[in-house]
Amino acid sequence: MLDDLIQASSYPRLLGTAFLDRCSPPIRRIWDYWDSRRGDQPLPGRRDIDPLSIPADLLPGIMLTEVLREPPWLRYRLVGTAQVALRGRDPTGQPVAGNYMGAHLGVKPDETMLNYRIVIEKRVPVYTYNPVVGMAPDGSSLRQSPLRANSSLLMPLSSDGDSVDMVLCYSELEAP
Protein backbone atom coordinates (compact mmCIF):
# COMPACT_ATOMS: atom_id res chain seq x y z
CA MET A 1 0.00 0.00 0.00
CA LEU A 2 2.85 2.44 0.79
CA ASP A 3 4.43 1.71 -2.59
CA ASP A 4 1.07 2.46 -4.26
CA LEU A 5 0.88 5.83 -2.48
CA ILE A 6 4.43 6.67 -3.55
CA GLN A 7 3.67 5.65 -7.13
CA ALA A 8 0.48 7.75 -7.23
CA SER A 9 2.16 10.85 -5.78
CA SER A 10 3.48 13.59 -8.04
CA TYR A 11 5.33 15.30 -5.17
CA PRO A 12 9.03 15.81 -6.09
CA ARG A 13 11.03 13.40 -3.90
CA LEU A 14 13.88 10.93 -4.16
CA LEU A 15 14.30 7.92 -1.86
CA GLY A 16 17.52 6.49 -0.49
CA THR A 17 20.77 7.94 -1.80
CA ALA A 18 19.55 8.82 -5.32
CA PHE A 19 19.74 12.51 -4.36
CA LEU A 20 23.51 12.55 -3.78
CA ASP A 21 24.36 13.41 -7.38
CA ARG A 22 22.01 16.41 -7.49
CA CYS A 23 21.88 17.91 -4.01
CA SER A 24 23.53 21.10 -2.77
CA PRO A 25 26.71 21.10 -0.66
CA PRO A 26 24.78 21.82 2.59
CA ILE A 27 22.43 18.86 1.98
CA ARG A 28 25.46 16.69 1.23
CA ARG A 29 27.16 17.86 4.45
CA ILE A 30 24.16 16.95 6.64
CA TRP A 31 23.96 13.58 4.85
CA ASP A 32 27.65 13.00 5.54
CA TYR A 33 27.08 13.91 9.20
CA TRP A 34 24.14 11.47 9.51
CA ASP A 35 26.02 8.76 7.62
CA SER A 36 29.11 9.17 9.84
CA ARG A 37 26.96 8.66 12.95
CA ARG A 38 25.76 5.24 11.76
CA GLY A 39 29.09 3.53 12.18
CA ASP A 40 28.39 -0.15 11.52
CA GLN A 41 24.69 0.22 12.40
CA PRO A 42 22.02 0.38 9.70
CA LEU A 43 20.63 3.56 11.31
CA PRO A 44 22.05 5.98 13.86
CA GLY A 45 20.04 6.66 17.00
CA ARG A 46 19.09 9.92 18.64
CA ARG A 47 21.88 9.25 21.12
CA ASP A 48 24.35 9.43 18.18
CA ILE A 49 23.17 12.89 17.13
CA ASP A 50 24.69 15.70 19.15
CA PRO A 51 23.46 19.11 18.00
CA LEU A 52 26.76 20.57 19.22
CA SER A 53 28.63 18.37 16.73
CA ILE A 54 26.48 19.44 13.76
CA PRO A 55 28.26 22.18 11.80
CA ALA A 56 27.06 25.50 13.22
CA ASP A 57 25.98 26.88 9.85
CA LEU A 58 23.58 23.93 9.39
CA LEU A 59 21.92 24.13 12.82
CA PRO A 60 19.30 26.77 11.90
CA GLY A 61 17.84 24.39 9.29
CA ILE A 62 17.65 21.32 11.55
CA MET A 63 14.58 19.65 13.04
CA LEU A 64 14.16 16.53 15.13
CA THR A 65 10.74 14.91 14.91
CA GLU A 66 9.65 12.25 17.39
CA VAL A 67 7.70 9.24 16.12
CA LEU A 68 4.90 8.43 18.59
CA ARG A 69 2.98 5.17 18.99
CA GLU A 70 -0.39 6.92 19.06
CA PRO A 71 -1.91 10.13 17.67
CA PRO A 72 -0.70 12.70 16.84
CA TRP A 73 1.96 10.19 15.57
CA LEU A 74 4.65 12.82 14.92
CA ARG A 75 5.79 15.70 17.13
CA TYR A 76 8.49 18.33 16.64
CA ARG A 77 11.11 18.01 19.39
CA LEU A 78 13.84 20.39 18.20
CA VAL A 79 13.34 23.14 15.63
CA GLY A 80 16.19 25.30 14.32
CA THR A 81 15.90 29.08 14.25
CA ALA A 82 15.63 29.32 10.45
CA GLN A 83 12.90 26.66 10.50
CA VAL A 84 11.05 28.79 13.08
CA ALA A 85 11.48 31.92 10.93
CA LEU A 86 10.21 30.09 7.84
CA ARG A 87 6.99 29.20 9.65
CA GLY A 88 6.62 32.53 11.42
CA ARG A 89 6.36 30.69 14.76
CA ASP A 90 8.01 27.93 16.78
CA PRO A 91 6.33 24.52 16.38
CA THR A 92 8.52 22.79 19.01
CA GLY A 93 6.35 20.37 20.99
CA GLN A 94 3.55 20.56 18.42
CA PRO A 95 2.31 17.79 16.15
CA VAL A 96 3.61 17.79 12.58
CA ALA A 97 0.07 17.72 11.19
CA GLY A 98 -0.94 21.35 10.77
CA ASN A 99 2.52 22.68 11.63
CA TYR A 100 4.62 21.36 8.76
CA MET A 101 6.43 23.62 6.34
CA GLY A 102 4.07 24.68 3.59
CA ALA A 103 0.87 24.19 5.61
CA HIS A 104 0.20 27.93 5.23
CA LEU A 105 0.43 27.62 1.43
CA GLY A 106 -1.96 24.75 1.12
CA VAL A 107 0.64 22.01 0.58
CA LYS A 108 -1.40 18.87 1.15
CA PRO A 109 -0.70 17.24 4.51
CA ASP A 110 -0.86 13.84 2.78
CA GLU A 111 2.40 14.57 0.95
CA THR A 112 4.23 15.74 4.06
CA MET A 113 2.97 12.81 6.08
CA LEU A 114 3.86 10.47 3.21
CA ASN A 115 7.46 11.72 3.33
CA TYR A 116 7.62 10.85 7.04
CA ARG A 117 5.87 7.54 6.48
CA ILE A 118 8.45 6.56 3.83
CA VAL A 119 11.32 7.39 6.21
CA ILE A 120 9.69 5.48 9.06
CA GLU A 121 8.46 2.39 7.21
CA LYS A 122 11.17 1.99 4.58
CA ARG A 123 13.94 3.27 6.89
CA VAL A 124 15.49 5.32 4.09
CA PRO A 125 16.25 9.03 3.67
CA VAL A 126 13.78 11.11 1.68
CA TYR A 127 15.00 14.11 -0.30
CA THR A 128 12.38 16.64 -1.37
CA TYR A 129 12.96 19.45 -3.83
CA ASN A 130 9.79 21.47 -3.80
CA PRO A 131 10.56 25.14 -3.05
CA VAL A 132 8.38 26.53 -0.25
CA VAL A 133 8.18 30.21 0.62
CA GLY A 134 7.90 30.99 4.31
CA MET A 135 5.81 33.45 6.28
CA ALA A 136 6.71 37.08 6.73
CA PRO A 137 7.90 37.77 10.29
CA ASP A 138 4.54 39.38 11.14
CA GLY A 139 2.64 36.67 9.29
CA SER A 140 1.03 39.25 7.00
CA SER A 141 2.43 38.52 3.57
CA LEU A 142 4.13 35.66 1.80
CA ARG A 143 5.57 38.03 -0.81
CA GLN A 144 7.74 39.69 1.84
CA SER A 145 9.00 36.37 3.15
CA PRO A 146 12.45 36.41 4.71
CA LEU A 147 13.21 32.77 3.89
CA ARG A 148 12.63 30.09 1.32
CA ALA A 149 13.31 26.37 1.51
CA ASN A 150 14.65 24.88 -1.71
CA SER A 151 15.05 21.28 -0.60
CA SER A 152 14.87 19.12 2.48
CA LEU A 153 16.37 15.83 3.60
CA LEU A 154 14.60 13.60 6.12
CA MET A 155 16.77 10.86 7.68
CA PRO A 156 15.71 8.02 9.99
CA LEU A 157 16.99 7.56 13.55
CA SER A 158 16.48 4.41 15.61
CA SER A 159 17.21 3.73 19.27
CA ASP A 160 17.10 -0.06 18.73
CA GLY A 161 18.74 -0.14 15.28
CA ASP A 162 15.50 -1.32 13.68
CA SER A 163 12.39 0.78 14.42
CA VAL A 164 12.48 4.44 13.42
CA ASP A 165 11.57 6.51 16.48
CA MET A 166 12.96 9.89 15.43
CA VAL A 167 13.50 11.71 12.14
CA LEU A 168 16.35 14.17 11.58
CA CYS A 169 15.36 16.75 8.98
CA TYR A 170 17.42 19.48 7.37
CA SER A 171 16.00 22.12 5.05
CA GLU A 172 18.23 24.20 2.85
CA LEU A 173 17.06 27.73 3.52
CA GLU A 174 17.91 30.92 1.72
CA ALA A 175 16.87 34.56 1.74
CA PRO A 176 14.92 35.49 -1.40
JSON list of N, CA, C and O in Angstrom, two decimals, residues 113-161:
[
{"chain": "A", "resi": 113, "resn": "MET", "atom": "N", "xyz": [3.06, 14.00, 5.26]},
{"chain": "A", "resi": 113, "resn": "MET", "atom": "CA", "xyz": [2.97, 12.81, 6.08]},
{"chain": "A", "resi": 113, "resn": "MET", "atom": "C", "xyz": [3.50, 11.58, 5.32]},
{"chain": "A", "resi": 113, "resn": "MET", "atom": "O", "xyz": [4.09, 10.70, 5.93]},
{"chain": "A", "resi": 114, "resn": "LEU", "atom": "N", "xyz": [3.32, 11.57, 4.00]},
{"chain": "A", "resi": 114, "resn": "LEU", "atom": "CA", "xyz": [3.86, 10.47, 3.21]},
{"chain": "A", "resi": 114, "resn": "LEU", "atom": "C", "xyz": [5.38, 10.48, 3.26]},
{"chain": "A", "resi": 114, "resn": "LEU", "atom": "O", "xyz": [6.01, 9.41, 3.38]},
{"chain": "A", "resi": 115, "resn": "ASN", "atom": "N", "xyz": [6.00, 11.65, 3.21]},
{"chain": "A", "resi": 115, "resn": "ASN", "atom": "CA", "xyz": [7.46, 11.72, 3.33]},
{"chain": "A", "resi": 115, "resn": "ASN", "atom": "C", "xyz": [7.91, 11.08, 4.64]},
{"chain": "A", "resi": 115, "resn": "ASN", "atom": "O", "xyz": [8.85, 10.28, 4.66]},
{"chain": "A", "resi": 116, "resn": "TYR", "atom": "N", "xyz": [7.27, 11.45, 5.74]},
{"chain": "A", "resi": 116, "resn": "TYR", "atom": "CA", "xyz": [7.62, 10.85, 7.04]},
{"chain": "A", "resi": 116, "resn": "TYR", "atom": "C", "xyz": [7.35, 9.35, 7.04]},
{"chain": "A", "resi": 116, "resn": "TYR", "atom": "O", "xyz": [8.15, 8.57, 7.54]},
{"chain": "A", "resi": 117, "resn": "ARG", "atom": "N", "xyz": [6.22, 8.97, 6.49]},
{"chain": "A", "resi": 117, "resn": "ARG", "atom": "CA", "xyz": [5.87, 7.54, 6.48]},
{"chain": "A", "resi": 117, "resn": "ARG", "atom": "C", "xyz": [6.92, 6.72, 5.72]},
{"chain": "A", "resi": 117, "resn": "ARG", "atom": "O", "xyz": [7.29, 5.62, 6.14]},
{"chain": "A", "resi": 118, "resn": "ILE", "atom": "N", "xyz": [7.41, 7.26, 4.60]},
{"chain": "A", "resi": 118, "resn": "ILE", "atom": "CA", "xyz": [8.45, 6.56, 3.83]},
{"chain": "A", "resi": 118, "resn": "ILE", "atom": "C", "xyz": [9.71, 6.38, 4.69]},
{"chain": "A", "resi": 118, "resn": "ILE", "atom": "O", "xyz": [10.28, 5.29, 4.75]},
{"chain": "A", "resi": 119, "resn": "VAL", "atom": "N", "xyz": [10.13, 7.45, 5.35]},
{"chain": "A", "resi": 119, "resn": "VAL", "atom": "CA", "xyz": [11.32, 7.39, 6.21]},
{"chain": "A", "resi": 119, "resn": "VAL", "atom": "C", "xyz": [11.12, 6.34, 7.30]},
{"chain": "A", "resi": 119, "resn": "VAL", "atom": "O", "xyz": [12.01, 5.53, 7.57]},
{"chain": "A", "resi": 120, "resn": "ILE", "atom": "N", "xyz": [9.96, 6.36, 7.92]},
{"chain": "A", "resi": 120, "resn": "ILE", "atom": "CA", "xyz": [9.69, 5.48, 9.06]},
{"chain": "A", "resi": 120, "resn": "ILE", "atom": "C", "xyz": [9.54, 4.02, 8.62]},
{"chain": "A", "resi": 120, "resn": "ILE", "atom": "O", "xyz": [10.14, 3.12, 9.22]},
{"chain": "A", "resi": 121, "resn": "GLU", "atom": "N", "xyz": [8.75, 3.78, 7.60]},
{"chain": "A", "resi": 121, "resn": "GLU", "atom": "CA", "xyz": [8.46, 2.39, 7.21]},
{"chain": "A", "resi": 121, "resn": "GLU", "atom": "C", "xyz": [9.54, 1.76, 6.35]},
{"chain": "A", "resi": 121, "resn": "GLU", "atom": "O", "xyz": [9.85, 0.58, 6.50]},
{"chain": "A", "resi": 122, "resn": "LYS", "atom": "N", "xyz": [10.13, 2.54, 5.45]},
{"chain": "A", "resi": 122, "resn": "LYS", "atom": "CA", "xyz": [11.17, 1.99, 4.58]},
{"chain": "A", "resi": 122, "resn": "LYS", "atom": "C", "xyz": [12.56, 2.17, 5.17]},
{"chain": "A", "resi": 122, "resn": "LYS", "atom": "O", "xyz": [13.52, 1.59, 4.66]},
{"chain": "A", "resi": 123, "resn": "ARG", "atom": "N", "xyz": [12.67, 3.01, 6.20]},
{"chain": "A", "resi": 123, "resn": "ARG", "atom": "CA", "xyz": [13.94, 3.27, 6.89]},
{"chain": "A", "resi": 123, "resn": "ARG", "atom": "C", "xyz": [15.01, 3.80, 5.94]},
{"chain": "A", "resi": 123, "resn": "ARG", "atom": "O", "xyz": [16.16, 3.40, 5.99]},
{"chain": "A", "resi": 124, "resn": "VAL", "atom": "N", "xyz": [14.58, 4.70, 5.05]},
{"chain": "A", "resi": 124, "resn": "VAL", "atom": "CA", "xyz": [15.49, 5.32, 4.09]},
{"chain": "A", "resi": 124, "resn": "VAL", "atom": "C", "xyz": [15.33, 6.84, 4.15]},
{"chain": "A", "resi": 124, "resn": "VAL", "atom": "O", "xyz": [14.27, 7.34, 4.51]},
{"chain": "A", "resi": 125, "resn": "PRO", "atom": "N", "xyz": [16.39, 7.57, 3.77]},
{"chain": "A", "resi": 125, "resn": "PRO", "atom": "CA", "xyz": [16.25, 9.03, 3.67]},
{"chain": "A", "resi": 125, "resn": "PRO", "atom": "C", "xyz": [15.30, 9.41, 2.54]},
{"chain": "A", "resi": 125, "resn": "PRO", "atom": "O", "xyz": [15.16, 8.68, 1.55]},
{"chain": "A", "resi": 126, "resn": "VAL", "atom": "N", "xyz": [14.64, 10.54, 2.71]},
{"chain": "A", "resi": 126, "resn": "VAL", "atom": "CA", "xyz": [13.78, 11.11, 1.68]},
{"chain": "A", "resi": 126, "resn": "VAL", "atom": "C", "xyz": [14.26, 12.53, 1.41]},
{"chain": "A", "resi": 126, "resn": "VAL", "atom": "O", "xyz": [14.34, 13.35, 2.33]},
{"chain": "A", "resi": 127, "resn": "TYR", "atom": "N", "xyz": [14.56, 12.79, 0.15]},
{"chain": "A", "resi": 127, "resn": "TYR", "atom": "CA", "xyz": [15.00, 14.11, -0.30]},
{"chain": "A", "resi": 127, "resn": "TYR", "atom": "C", "xyz": [13.86, 14.74, -1.07]},
{"chain": "A", "resi": 127, "resn": "TYR", "atom": "O", "xyz": [13.34, 14.14, -2.01]},
{"chain": "A", "resi": 128, "resn": "THR", "atom": "N", "xyz": [13.44, 15.93, -0.66]},
{"chain": "A", "resi": 128, "resn": "THR", "atom": "CA", "xyz": [12.38, 16.64, -1.37]},
{"chain": "A", "resi": 128, "resn": "THR", "atom": "C", "xyz": [12.96, 17.90, -1.98]},
{"chain": "A", "resi": 128, "resn": "THR", "atom": "O", "xyz": [13.85, 18.53, -1.40]},
{"chain": "A", "resi": 129, "resn": "TYR", "atom": "N", "xyz": [12.46, 18.27, -3.14]},
{"chain": "A", "resi": 129, "resn": "TYR", "atom": "CA", "xyz": [12.96, 19.45, -3.83]},
{"chain": "A", "resi": 129, "resn": "TYR", "atom": "C", "xyz": [11.79, 20.25, -4.38]},
{"chain": "A", "resi": 129, "resn": "TYR", "atom": "O", "xyz": [11.63, 20.46, -5.56]},
{"chain": "A", "resi": 130, "resn": "ASN", "atom": "N", "xyz": [10.96, 20.68, -3.47]},
{"chain": "A", "resi": 130, "resn": "ASN", "atom": "CA", "xyz": [9.79, 21.47, -3.80]},
{"chain": "A", "resi": 130, "resn": "ASN", "atom": "C", "xyz": [9.92, 22.80, -3.07]},
{"chain": "A", "resi": 130, "resn": "ASN", "atom": "O", "xyz": [9.65, 22.88, -1.88]},
{"chain": "A", "resi": 131, "resn": "PRO", "atom": "N", "xyz": [10.37, 23.87, -3.75]},
{"chain": "A", "resi": 131, "resn": "PRO", "atom": "CA", "xyz": [10.56, 25.14, -3.05]},
{"chain": "A", "resi": 131, "resn": "PRO", "atom": "C", "xyz": [9.30, 25.60, -2.32]},
{"chain": "A", "resi": 131, "resn": "PRO", "atom": "O", "xyz": [8.20, 25.53, -2.86]},
{"chain": "A", "resi": 132, "resn": "VAL", "atom": "N", "xyz": [9.47, 26.03, -1.08]},
{"chain": "A", "resi": 132, "resn": "VAL", "atom": "CA", "xyz": [8.38, 26.53, -0.25]},
{"chain": "A", "resi": 132, "resn": "VAL", "atom": "C", "xyz": [8.78, 27.89, 0.29]},
{"chain": "A", "resi": 132, "resn": "VAL", "atom": "O", "xyz": [9.86, 28.02, 0.87]},
{"chain": "A", "resi": 133, "resn": "VAL", "atom": "N", "xyz": [7.92, 28.86, 0.10]},
{"chain": "A", "resi": 133, "resn": "VAL", "atom": "CA", "xyz": [8.18, 30.21, 0.62]},
{"chain": "A", "resi": 133, "resn": "VAL", "atom": "C", "xyz": [7.58, 30.30, 2.01]},
{"chain": "A", "resi": 133, "resn": "VAL", "atom": "O", "xyz": [6.47, 29.87, 2.25]},
{"chain": "A", "resi": 134, "resn": "GLY", "atom": "N", "xyz": [8.34, 30.88, 2.92]},
{"chain": "A", "resi": 134, "resn": "GLY", "atom": "CA", "xyz": [7.90, 30.99, 4.31]},
{"chain": "A", "resi": 134, "resn": "GLY", "atom": "C", "xyz": [7.02, 32.19, 4.58]},
{"chain": "A", "resi": 134, "resn": "GLY", "atom": "O", "xyz": [6.70, 32.97, 3.69]},
{"chain": "A", "resi": 135, "resn": "MET", "atom": "N", "xyz": [6.65, 32.35, 5.83]},
{"chain": "A", "resi": 135, "resn": "MET", "atom": "CA", "xyz": [5.81, 33.45, 6.28]},
{"chain": "A", "resi": 135, "resn": "MET", "atom": "C", "xyz": [6.67, 34.69, 6.51]},
{"chain": "A", "resi": 135, "resn": "MET", "atom": "O", "xyz": [7.82, 34.59, 6.87]},
{"chain": "A", "resi": 136, "resn": "ALA", "atom": "N", "xyz": [6.06, 35.84, 6.32]},
{"chain": "A", "resi": 136, "resn": "ALA", "atom": "CA", "xyz": [6.71, 37.08, 6.73]},
{"chain": "A", "resi": 136, "resn": "ALA", "atom": "C", "xyz": [6.79, 37.09, 8.24]},
{"chain": "A", "resi": 136, "resn": "ALA", "atom": "O", "xyz": [5.98, 36.43, 8.91]},
{"chain": "A", "resi": 137, "resn": "PRO", "atom": "N", "xyz": [7.76, 37.79, 8.83]},
{"chain": "A", "resi": 137, "resn": "PRO", "atom": "CA", "xyz": [7.90, 37.77, 10.29]},
{"chain": "A", "resi": 137, "resn": "PRO", "atom": "C", "xyz": [6.61, 38.13, 11.04]},
{"chain": "A", "resi": 137, "resn": "PRO", "atom": "O", "xyz": [6.33, 37.59, 12.08]},
{"chain": "A", "resi": 138, "resn": "ASP", "atom": "N", "xyz": [5.79, 39.02, 10.47]},
{"chain": "A", "resi": 138, "resn": "ASP", "atom": "CA", "xyz": [4.54, 39.38, 11.14]},
{"chain": "A", "resi": 138, "resn": "ASP", "atom": "C", "xyz": [3.38, 38.52, 10.65]},
{"chain": "A", "resi": 138, "resn": "ASP", "atom": "O", "xyz": [2.24, 38.71, 11.06]},
{"chain": "A", "resi": 139, "resn": "GLY", "atom": "N", "xyz": [3.67, 37.57, 9.78]},
{"chain": "A", "resi": 139, "resn": "GLY", "atom": "CA", "xyz": [2.64, 36.67, 9.29]},
{"chain": "A", "resi": 139, "resn": "GLY", "atom": "C", "xyz": [1.70, 37.31, 8.28]},
{"chain": "A", "resi": 139, "resn": "GLY", "atom": "O", "xyz": [0.72, 36.70, 7.87]},
{"chain": "A", "resi": 140, "resn": "SER", "atom": "N", "xyz": [1.98, 38.52, 7.83]},
{"chain": "A", "resi": 140, "resn": "SER", "atom": "CA", "xyz": [1.03, 39.25, 7.00]},
{"chain": "A", "resi": 140, "resn": "SER", "atom": "C", "xyz": [1.12, 38.96, 5.51]},
{"chain": "A", "resi": 140, "resn": "SER", "atom": "O", "xyz": [0.14, 39.07, 4.81]},
{"chain": "A", "resi": 141, "resn": "SER", "atom": "N", "xyz": [2.30, 38.64, 5.01]},
{"chain": "A", "resi": 141, "resn": "SER", "atom": "CA", "xyz": [2.43, 38.52, 3.57]},
{"chain": "A", "resi": 141, "resn": "SER", "atom": "C", "xyz": [3.49, 37.49, 3.20]},
{"chain": "A", "resi": 141, "resn": "SER", "atom": "O", "xyz": [4.59, 37.53, 3.72]},
{"chain": "A", "resi": 142, "resn": "LEU", "atom": "N", "xyz": [3.16, 36.63, 2.28]},
{"chain": "A", "resi": 142, "resn": "LEU", "atom": "CA", "xyz": [4.13, 35.66, 1.80]},
{"chain": "A", "resi": 142, "resn": "LEU", "atom": "C", "xyz": [5.11, 36.31, 0.83]},
{"chain": "A", "resi": 142, "resn": "LEU", "atom": "O", "xyz": [6.22, 35.86, 0.69]},
{"chain": "A", "resi": 143, "resn": "ARG", "atom": "N", "xyz": [4.70, 37.37, 0.16]},
{"chain": "A", "resi": 143, "resn": "ARG", "atom": "CA", "xyz": [5.57, 38.03, -0.81]},
{"chain": "A", "resi": 143, "resn": "ARG", "atom": "C", "xyz": [6.75, 38.72, -0.15]},
{"chain": "A", "resi": 143, "resn": "ARG", "atom": "O", "xyz": [7.75, 38.98, -0.77]},
{"chain": "A", "resi": 144, "resn": "GLN", "atom": "N", "xyz": [6.65, 39.04, 1.12]},
{"chain": "A", "resi": 144, "resn": "GLN", "atom": "CA", "xyz": [7.74, 39.69, 1.84]},
{"chain": "A", "resi": 144, "resn": "GLN", "atom": "C", "xyz": [8.50, 38.70, 2.71]},
{"chain": "A", "resi": 144, "resn": "GLN", "atom": "O", "xyz": [9.14, 39.07, 3.67]},
{"chain": "A", "resi": 145, "resn": "SER", "atom": "N", "xyz": [8.41, 37.44, 2.35]},
{"chain": "A", "resi": 145, "resn": "SER", "atom": "CA", "xyz": [9.00, 36.37, 3.15]},
{"chain": "A", "resi": 145, "resn": "SER", "atom": "C", "xyz": [10.51, 36.53, 3.29]},
{"chain": "A", "resi": 145, "resn": "SER", "atom": "O", "xyz": [11.21, 36.81, 2.33]},
{"chain": "A", "resi": 146, "resn": "PRO", "atom": "N", "xyz": [11.01, 36.32, 4.50]},
{"chain": "A", "resi": 146, "resn": "PRO", "atom": "CA", "xyz": [12.45, 36.41, 4.71]},
{"chain": "A", "resi": 146, "resn": "PRO", "atom": "C", "xyz": [13.21, 35.15, 4.30]},
{"chain": "A", "resi": 146, "resn": "PRO", "atom": "O", "xyz": [14.41, 35.19, 4.12]},
{"chain": "A", "resi": 147, "resn": "LEU", "atom": "N", "xyz": [12.52, 34.03, 4.16]},
{"chain": "A", "resi": 147, "resn": "LEU", "atom": "CA", "xyz": [13.21, 32.77, 3.89]},
{"chain": "A", "resi": 147, "resn": "LEU", "atom": "C", "xyz": [12.45, 31.93, 2.88]},
{"chain": "A", "resi": 147, "resn": "LEU", "atom": "O", "xyz": [11.24, 32.04, 2.74]},
{"chain": "A", "resi": 148, "resn": "ARG", "atom": "N", "xyz": [13.21, 31.05, 2.25]},
{"chain": "A", "resi": 148, "resn": "ARG", "atom": "CA", "xyz": [12.63, 30.09, 1.32]},
{"chain": "A", "resi": 148, "resn": "ARG", "atom": "C", "xyz": [13.39, 28.78, 1.49]},
{"chain": "A", "resi": 148, "resn": "ARG", "atom": "O", "xyz": [14.61, 28.79, 1.67]},
{"chain": "A", "resi": 149, "resn": "ALA", "atom": "N", "xyz": [12.67, 27.68, 1.46]},
{"chain": "A", "resi": 149, "resn": "ALA", "atom": "CA", "xyz": [13.31, 26.37, 1.51]},
{"chain": "A", "resi": 149, "resn": "ALA", "atom": "C", "xyz": [13.34, 25.80, 0.10]},
{"chain": "A", "resi": 149, "resn": "ALA", "atom": "O", "xyz": [12.31, 25.72, -0.57]},
{"chain": "A", "resi": 150, "resn": "ASN", "atom": "N", "xyz": [14.52, 25.44, -0.37]},
{"chain": "A", "resi": 150, "resn": "ASN", "atom": "CA", "xyz": [14.65, 24.88, -1.71]},
{"chain": "A", "resi": 150, "resn": "ASN", "atom": "C", "xyz": [14.55, 23.37, -1.70]},
{"chain": "A", "resi": 150, "resn": "ASN", "atom": "O", "xyz": [14.02, 22.78, -2.63]},
{"chain": "A", "resi": 151, "resn": "SER", "atom": "N", "xyz": [15.09, 22.73, -0.68]},
{"chain": "A", "resi": 151, "resn": "SER", "atom": "CA", "xyz": [15.05, 21.28, -0.60]},
{"chain": "A", "resi": 151, "resn": "SER", "atom": "C", "xyz": [15.21, 20.87, 0.85]},
{"chain": "A", "resi": 151, "resn": "SER", "atom": "O", "xyz": [15.69, 21.64, 1.68]},
{"chain": "A", "resi": 152, "resn": "SER", "atom": "N", "xyz": [14.78, 19.66, 1.12]},
{"chain": "A", "resi": 152, "resn": "SER", "atom": "CA", "xyz": [14.87, 19.12, 2.48]},
{"chain": "A", "resi": 152, "resn": "SER", "atom": "C", "xyz": [15.31, 17.66, 2.41]},
{"chain": "A", "resi": 152, "resn": "SER", "atom": "O", "xyz": [15.04, 16.98, 1.42]},
{"chain": "A", "resi": 153, "resn": "LEU", "atom": "N", "xyz": [15.95, 17.22, 3.47]},
{"chain": "A", "resi": 153, "resn": "LEU", "atom": "CA", "xyz": [16.37, 15.83, 3.60]},
{"chain": "A", "resi": 153, "resn": "LEU", "atom": "C", "xyz": [15.89, 15.31, 4.94]},
{"chain": "A", "resi": 153, "resn": "LEU", "atom": "O", "xyz": [16.20, 15.90, 5.98]},
{"chain": "A", "resi": 154, "resn": "LEU", "atom": "N", "xyz": [15.09, 14.25, 4.92]},
{"chain": "A", "resi": 154, "resn": "LEU", "atom": "CA", "xyz": [14.60, 13.60, 6.12]},
{"chain": "A", "resi": 154, "resn": "LEU", "atom": "C", "xyz": [15.36, 12.28, 6.26]},
{"chain": "A", "resi": 154, "resn": "LEU", "atom": "O", "xyz": [15.43, 11.50, 5.31]},
{"chain": "A", "resi": 155, "resn": "MET", "atom": "N", "xyz": [15.94, 12.05, 7.46]},
{"chain": "A", "resi": 155, "resn": "MET", "atom": "CA", "xyz": [16.77, 10.86, 7.68]},
{"chain": "A", "resi": 155, "resn": "MET", "atom": "C", "xyz": [16.30, 10.12, 8.94]},
{"chain": "A", "resi": 155, "resn": "MET", "atom": "O", "xyz": [16.05, 10.74, 9.96]},
{"chain": "A", "resi": 156, "resn": "PRO", "atom": "N", "xyz": [16.21, 8.80, 8.86]},
{"chain": "A", "resi": 156, "resn": "PRO", "atom": "CA", "xyz": [15.71, 8.02, 9.99]},
{"chain": "A", "resi": 156, "resn": "PRO", "atom": "C", "xyz": [16.73, 7.87, 11.12]},
{"chain": "A", "resi": 156, "resn": "PRO", "atom": "O", "xyz": [17.93, 7.75, 10.89]},
{"chain": "A", "resi": 157, "resn": "LEU", "atom": "N", "xyz": [16.21, 7.86, 12.34]},
{"chain": "A", "resi": 157, "resn": "LEU", "atom": "CA", "xyz": [16.99, 7.56, 13.55]},
{"chain": "A", "resi": 157, "resn": "LEU", "atom": "C", "xyz": [16.28, 6.44, 14.29]},
{"chain": "A", "resi": 157, "resn": "LEU", "atom": "O", "xyz": [15.05, 6.38, 14.32]},
{"chain": "A", "resi": 158, "resn": "SER", "atom": "N", "xyz": [17.06, 5.56, 14.92]},
{"chain": "A", "resi": 158, "resn": "SER", "atom": "CA", "xyz": [16.48, 4.41, 15.61]},
{"chain": "A", "resi": 158, "resn": "SER", "atom": "C", "xyz": [17.25, 4.12, 16.89]},
{"chain": "A", "resi": 158, "resn": "SER", "atom": "O", "xyz": [18.46, 3.94, 16.86]},
{"chain": "A", "resi": 159, "resn": "SER", "atom": "N", "xyz": [16.54, 4.04, 18.00]},
{"chain": "A", "resi": 159, "resn": "SER", "atom": "CA", "xyz": [17.21, 3.73, 19.27]},
{"chain": "A", "resi": 159, "resn": "SER", "atom": "C", "xyz": [17.54, 2.25, 19.40]},
{"chain": "A", "resi": 159, "resn": "SER", "atom": "O", "xyz": [18.43, 1.88, 20.14]},
{"chain": "A", "resi": 160, "resn": "ASP", "atom": "N", "xyz": [16.82, 1.38, 18.65]},
{"chain": "A", "resi": 160, "resn": "ASP", "atom": "CA", "xyz": [17.10, -0.06, 18.73]},
{"chain": "A", "resi": 160, "resn": "ASP", "atom": "C", "xyz": [17.77, -0.60, 17.46]},
{"chain": "A", "resi": 160, "resn": "ASP", "atom": "O", "xyz": [17.98, -1.80, 17.34]},
{"chain": "A", "resi": 161, "resn": "GLY", "atom": "N", "xyz": [18.09, 0.28, 16.51]},
{"chain": "A", "resi": 161, "resn": "GLY", "atom": "CA", "xyz": [18.74, -0.14, 15.28]},
{"chain": "A", "resi": 161, "resn": "GLY", "atom": "C", "xyz": [17.78, -0.69, 14.25]},
{"chain": "A", "resi": 161, "resn": "GLY", "atom": "O", "xyz": [18.19, -1.08, 13.16]}
]
